[in-house]
C-alpha atoms as one frame of an Amber mdcrd trajectory, in Angstrom:
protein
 -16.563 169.672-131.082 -18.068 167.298-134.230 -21.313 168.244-132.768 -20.724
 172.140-132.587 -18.824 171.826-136.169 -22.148 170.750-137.797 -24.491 173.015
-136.180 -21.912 175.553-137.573 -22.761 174.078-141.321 -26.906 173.611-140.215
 -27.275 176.560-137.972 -30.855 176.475-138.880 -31.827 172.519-137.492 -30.114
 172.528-133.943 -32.578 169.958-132.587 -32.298 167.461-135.495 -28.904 167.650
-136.296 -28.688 166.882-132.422 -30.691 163.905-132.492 -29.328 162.712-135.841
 -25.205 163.453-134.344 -24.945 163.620-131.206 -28.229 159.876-130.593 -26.390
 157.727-133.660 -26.250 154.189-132.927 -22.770 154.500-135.222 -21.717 157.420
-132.934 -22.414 155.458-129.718 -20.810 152.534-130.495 -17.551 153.650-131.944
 -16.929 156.584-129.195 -17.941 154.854-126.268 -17.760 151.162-126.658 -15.867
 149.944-129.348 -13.471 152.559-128.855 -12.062 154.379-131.913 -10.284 157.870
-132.580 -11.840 158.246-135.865 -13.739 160.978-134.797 -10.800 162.935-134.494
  -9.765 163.547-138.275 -13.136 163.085-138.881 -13.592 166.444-136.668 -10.506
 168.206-138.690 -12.109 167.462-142.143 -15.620 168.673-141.175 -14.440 171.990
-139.611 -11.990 172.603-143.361 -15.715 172.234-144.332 -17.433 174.819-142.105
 -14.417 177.429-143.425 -15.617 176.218-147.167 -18.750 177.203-146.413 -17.441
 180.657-144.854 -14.997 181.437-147.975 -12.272 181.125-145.803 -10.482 178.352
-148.098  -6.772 179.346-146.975  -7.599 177.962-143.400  -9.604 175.584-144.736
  -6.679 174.051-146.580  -4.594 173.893-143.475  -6.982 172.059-141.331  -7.548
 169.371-144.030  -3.771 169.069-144.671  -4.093 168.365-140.528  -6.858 165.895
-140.613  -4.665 163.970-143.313  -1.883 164.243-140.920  -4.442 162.676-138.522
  -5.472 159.964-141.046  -4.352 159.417-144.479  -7.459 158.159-145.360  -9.026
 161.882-144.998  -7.581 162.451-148.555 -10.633 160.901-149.903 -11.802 164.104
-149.614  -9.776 166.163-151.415 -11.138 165.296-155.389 -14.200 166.136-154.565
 -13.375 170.082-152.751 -10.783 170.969-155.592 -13.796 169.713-158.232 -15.895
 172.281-156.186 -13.656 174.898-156.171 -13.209 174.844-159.734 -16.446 173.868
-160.958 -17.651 177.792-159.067 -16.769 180.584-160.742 -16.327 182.610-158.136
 -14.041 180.009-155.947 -11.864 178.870-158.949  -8.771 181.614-158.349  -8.881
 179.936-154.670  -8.014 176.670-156.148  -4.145 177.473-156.097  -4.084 178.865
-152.805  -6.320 175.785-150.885  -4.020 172.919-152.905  -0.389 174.796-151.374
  -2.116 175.200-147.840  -3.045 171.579-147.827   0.330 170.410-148.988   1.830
 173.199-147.258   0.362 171.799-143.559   0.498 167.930-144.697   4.323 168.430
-145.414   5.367 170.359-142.373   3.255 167.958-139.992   4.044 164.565-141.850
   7.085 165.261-144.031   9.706 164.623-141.381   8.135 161.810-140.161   7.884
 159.895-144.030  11.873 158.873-144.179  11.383 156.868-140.900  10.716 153.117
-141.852   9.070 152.629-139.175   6.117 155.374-140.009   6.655 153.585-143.886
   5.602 150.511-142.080   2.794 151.568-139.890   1.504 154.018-142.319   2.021
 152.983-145.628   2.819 149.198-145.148  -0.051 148.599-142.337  -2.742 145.838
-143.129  -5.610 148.424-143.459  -3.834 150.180-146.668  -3.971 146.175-147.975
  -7.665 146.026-147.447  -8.159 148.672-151.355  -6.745 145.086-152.735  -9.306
 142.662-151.506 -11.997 143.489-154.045 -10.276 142.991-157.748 -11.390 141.453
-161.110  -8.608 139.031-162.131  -7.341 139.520-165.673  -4.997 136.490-166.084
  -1.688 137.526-164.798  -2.811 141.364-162.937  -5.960 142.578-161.537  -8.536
 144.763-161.948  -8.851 147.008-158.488 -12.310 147.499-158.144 -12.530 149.891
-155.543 -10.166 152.134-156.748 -12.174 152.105-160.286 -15.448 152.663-159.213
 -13.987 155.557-156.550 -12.279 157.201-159.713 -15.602 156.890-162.046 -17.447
 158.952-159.146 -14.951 161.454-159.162 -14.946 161.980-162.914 -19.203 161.722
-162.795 -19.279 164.508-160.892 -16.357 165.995-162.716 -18.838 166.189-165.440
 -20.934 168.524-163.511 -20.813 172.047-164.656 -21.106 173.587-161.482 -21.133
 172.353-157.809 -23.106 173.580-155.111 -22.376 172.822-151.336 -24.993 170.580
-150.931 -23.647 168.592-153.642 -19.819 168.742-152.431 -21.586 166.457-149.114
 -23.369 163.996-151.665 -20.265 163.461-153.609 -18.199 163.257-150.079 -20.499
 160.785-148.921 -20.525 158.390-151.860 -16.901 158.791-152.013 -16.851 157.435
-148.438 -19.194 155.137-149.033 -18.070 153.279-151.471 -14.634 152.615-149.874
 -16.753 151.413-146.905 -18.928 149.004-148.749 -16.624 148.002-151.465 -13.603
 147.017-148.643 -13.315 144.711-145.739 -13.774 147.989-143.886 -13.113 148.560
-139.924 -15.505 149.617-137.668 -13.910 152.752-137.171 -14.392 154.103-140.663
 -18.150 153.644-140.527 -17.302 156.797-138.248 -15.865 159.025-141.564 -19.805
 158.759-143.282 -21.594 160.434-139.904 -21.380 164.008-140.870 -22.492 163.607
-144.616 -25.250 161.118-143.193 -26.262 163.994-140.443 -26.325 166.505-143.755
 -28.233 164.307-145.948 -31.142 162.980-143.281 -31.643 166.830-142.567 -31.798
 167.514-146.620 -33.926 164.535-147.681 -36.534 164.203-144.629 -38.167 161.381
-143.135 -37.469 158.456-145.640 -33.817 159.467-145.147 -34.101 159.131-141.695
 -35.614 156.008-141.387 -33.627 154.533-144.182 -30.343 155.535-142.035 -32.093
 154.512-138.709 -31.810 150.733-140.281 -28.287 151.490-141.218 -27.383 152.159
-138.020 -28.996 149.502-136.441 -28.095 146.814-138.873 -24.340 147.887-138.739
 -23.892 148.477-135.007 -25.483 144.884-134.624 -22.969 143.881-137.203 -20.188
 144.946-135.170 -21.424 144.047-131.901 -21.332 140.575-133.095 -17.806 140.196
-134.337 -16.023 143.255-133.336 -13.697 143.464-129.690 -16.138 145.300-127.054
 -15.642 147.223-123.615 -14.516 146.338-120.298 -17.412 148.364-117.696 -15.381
 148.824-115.042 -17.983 149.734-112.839 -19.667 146.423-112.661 -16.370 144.519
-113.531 -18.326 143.318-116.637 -15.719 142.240-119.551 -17.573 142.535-122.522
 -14.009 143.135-124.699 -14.719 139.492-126.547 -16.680 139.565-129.450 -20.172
 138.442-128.467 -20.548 135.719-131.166 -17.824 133.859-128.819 -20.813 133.211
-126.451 -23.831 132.983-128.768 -23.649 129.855-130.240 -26.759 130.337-132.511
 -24.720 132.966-134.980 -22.578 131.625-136.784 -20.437 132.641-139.880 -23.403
 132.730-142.350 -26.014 134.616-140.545 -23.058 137.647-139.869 -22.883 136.646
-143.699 -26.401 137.576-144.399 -26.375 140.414-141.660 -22.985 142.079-143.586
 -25.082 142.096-147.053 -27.420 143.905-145.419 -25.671 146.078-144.314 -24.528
 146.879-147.535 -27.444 146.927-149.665 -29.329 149.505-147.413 -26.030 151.055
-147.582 -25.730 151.217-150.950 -29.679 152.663-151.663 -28.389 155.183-148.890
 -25.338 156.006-151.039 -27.565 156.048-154.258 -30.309 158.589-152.834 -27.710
 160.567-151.511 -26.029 161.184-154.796 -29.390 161.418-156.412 -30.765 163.820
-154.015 -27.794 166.080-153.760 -27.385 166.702-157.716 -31.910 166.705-158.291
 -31.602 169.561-155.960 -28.760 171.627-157.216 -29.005 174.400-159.270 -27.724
 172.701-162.489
C-alpha cells in the first residue's frame, strides 16, 4: 500500500520509485527482519500526502489525524503542511478546514483513550518520548534541548519562505525527520518515517542522490544489524534474534562508534542536499 501510495505522488517513474521503495536496504530490514510497524503510520501520513497533492485537504486532514493516532510521532509533520497551506494562495482558506479535520479525527480516535494512565504511561511517559532529552546544552541549573531547537529553527527557515511548492513540502518533511533521527538516540524503526521523502528526493535529484542514499542504507542497516535484536528463520530453525555483535568478537563498542558517525554524517549531507535541492528548484 506504501508502494502504491507513492506511485500515486510519482505516477510518472514507476520503475524507479520501485527500485528505490519497494529494493531499500532500510525497507528490508525493518519489514522483514528486524520487525517494526512503522510502516504503518508511515503509510497513513504519505496517503494525507497523495490527497494534498489532489486538493482534497478535508480527507487529507483525517488520515493524518489517523496516522497520529497510529504514532504520535507523525505530528512532525504537521508544521511543515499548515506552512504549505498558507504559504499558497490558493490553499490558504483550506487551512481552517485541514487543522479541525486533523484534530477532529485525532480526538475521536485518541481522546477517550488520553484519561487512562495507563495510555499516559505507554504513550506519553514511555522511554522513547525521553530520548528528545538526550541531546541538551547545559546552562548551569536547566538545559538547552537541542533537538527541539534546531527542529523549531527549520520550521521557522522555511517559514520564511514566501511560497511553498510540493516539492519543497517533501524537503522540509524530510529534514524535519531527519534531524530528529540524527540528533536522538533514535530506534531502528524510525529510520522507517525518512523512506518516502528519500524515495521523492533520489527521483528529484538523480544519480548522486542515489548513490549518496545507497551508502545510507548500507551504512545504517549494517549499523543495526550489529546491535539491534534480529529474526528467528523458522524454516531452517536459525535464531538470529541476538544482536550479532554478541558473536563477533572483533566489533566492539568503538568501531559501532565510528560506524554510528557515519551514519550520521552521510546522513546529514543527505539532509543538507535535500533541503538545498528542494528550495534551488522551487519557483521562489
Amino acid at each position: 500500500l506504501l508502494l502504491r501510495a507513492l506511485l500515486e505522488i510519482l505516477p510518472a517513474s514507476k520503475k524507479l520509485v520501485i527500485a528505490l521503495y519497494w529494493l531499500s536496504p532500510i525497507v528490508l530490514y525493518l519489514n522483514y527482519w528486524h520487525g517494526q510497524v512503522d510502516v504503518a503510520p508511515v503509510l497513513l501520513m504519505t496517503t494525507s500526502l497523495v490527497f494534498i497533492r489532489r486538493h482534497k485537504f478535508v480527507l487529507a486532514g483525517v488520515i493524518l489525524g489517523a496516522a497520529f493516532a497510529a504514532k504520535l510521532s507523525m505530528i512532525l509533520a504537521l508544521p511543515f503542511i499548515l506552512i504549505y497551506l498558507v504559504r499558497n494562495n490558493r490553499f490558504r482558506h483550506y487551512a481552517p478546514k485541514f487543522l479541525v479535520a486533523v484534530g477532529v479525527t485525532t480526538g475521536i480516535l485518541q481522546g477517550p483513550y488520553l484519561f487512562s494512565s495507563a495510555v499516559q504511561l505507554m504513550v506519553l511517559g514511555t522511554p522513547e518520548v525521553g530520548k528528545i532529552y538526550e541531546l541538551s546544552l547545559n546552562l548551569g541549573s536547566f538545559e538547552i534541548l537541542l533537538l527541539p531547537l534546531c527542529y523549531m529553527l527549520v520550521v521557522l527557515a522555511f517559514w520564511q519562505l514566501r511560497r511553498m511548492s510540493f516539492g519543497l513540502l517533501i524537503s522540509s518533511l524530510g529534514l524535519g525527520f531527519f534531524l530528529v533521527l540524527l540528533l536522538s538516540p533514535a530506534s531502528p524503526g524510525w529510520f522507517l518515517w525518512l523512506v518516502p521523502m528519500l524515495v521523492m528526493y533520489q527521483i528529484q535529484s538523480g544519480r548522486t542522490a542515489i548513490s549518496t542514499t545507497a551508502v545510507f542504507s548500507v551504512l545504517l542497516v549494517t549499523f543495526n544489524v550489529l546491535q539491534s535484536e534480529g529474526s528467528f528463520i523458522r524454516l531452517f530453525r536459525a535464531d538470529f534474534s541476538d544482536p550479532l555483535i554478541d558473536s563477533i568478537s572483533l566489533v566492539g563498542d568503538g568501531q559501532l562508534s565510528l560506524l554510528l558517525t557515519a551514519v550520521v554524517a552521510v546522513g546529514g549531507l543527505i539532509a543538507y542536499r535535500m533541503a538545498r535541492d528542494g528550495i534551488r528548484d522551487s519557483d521562489v
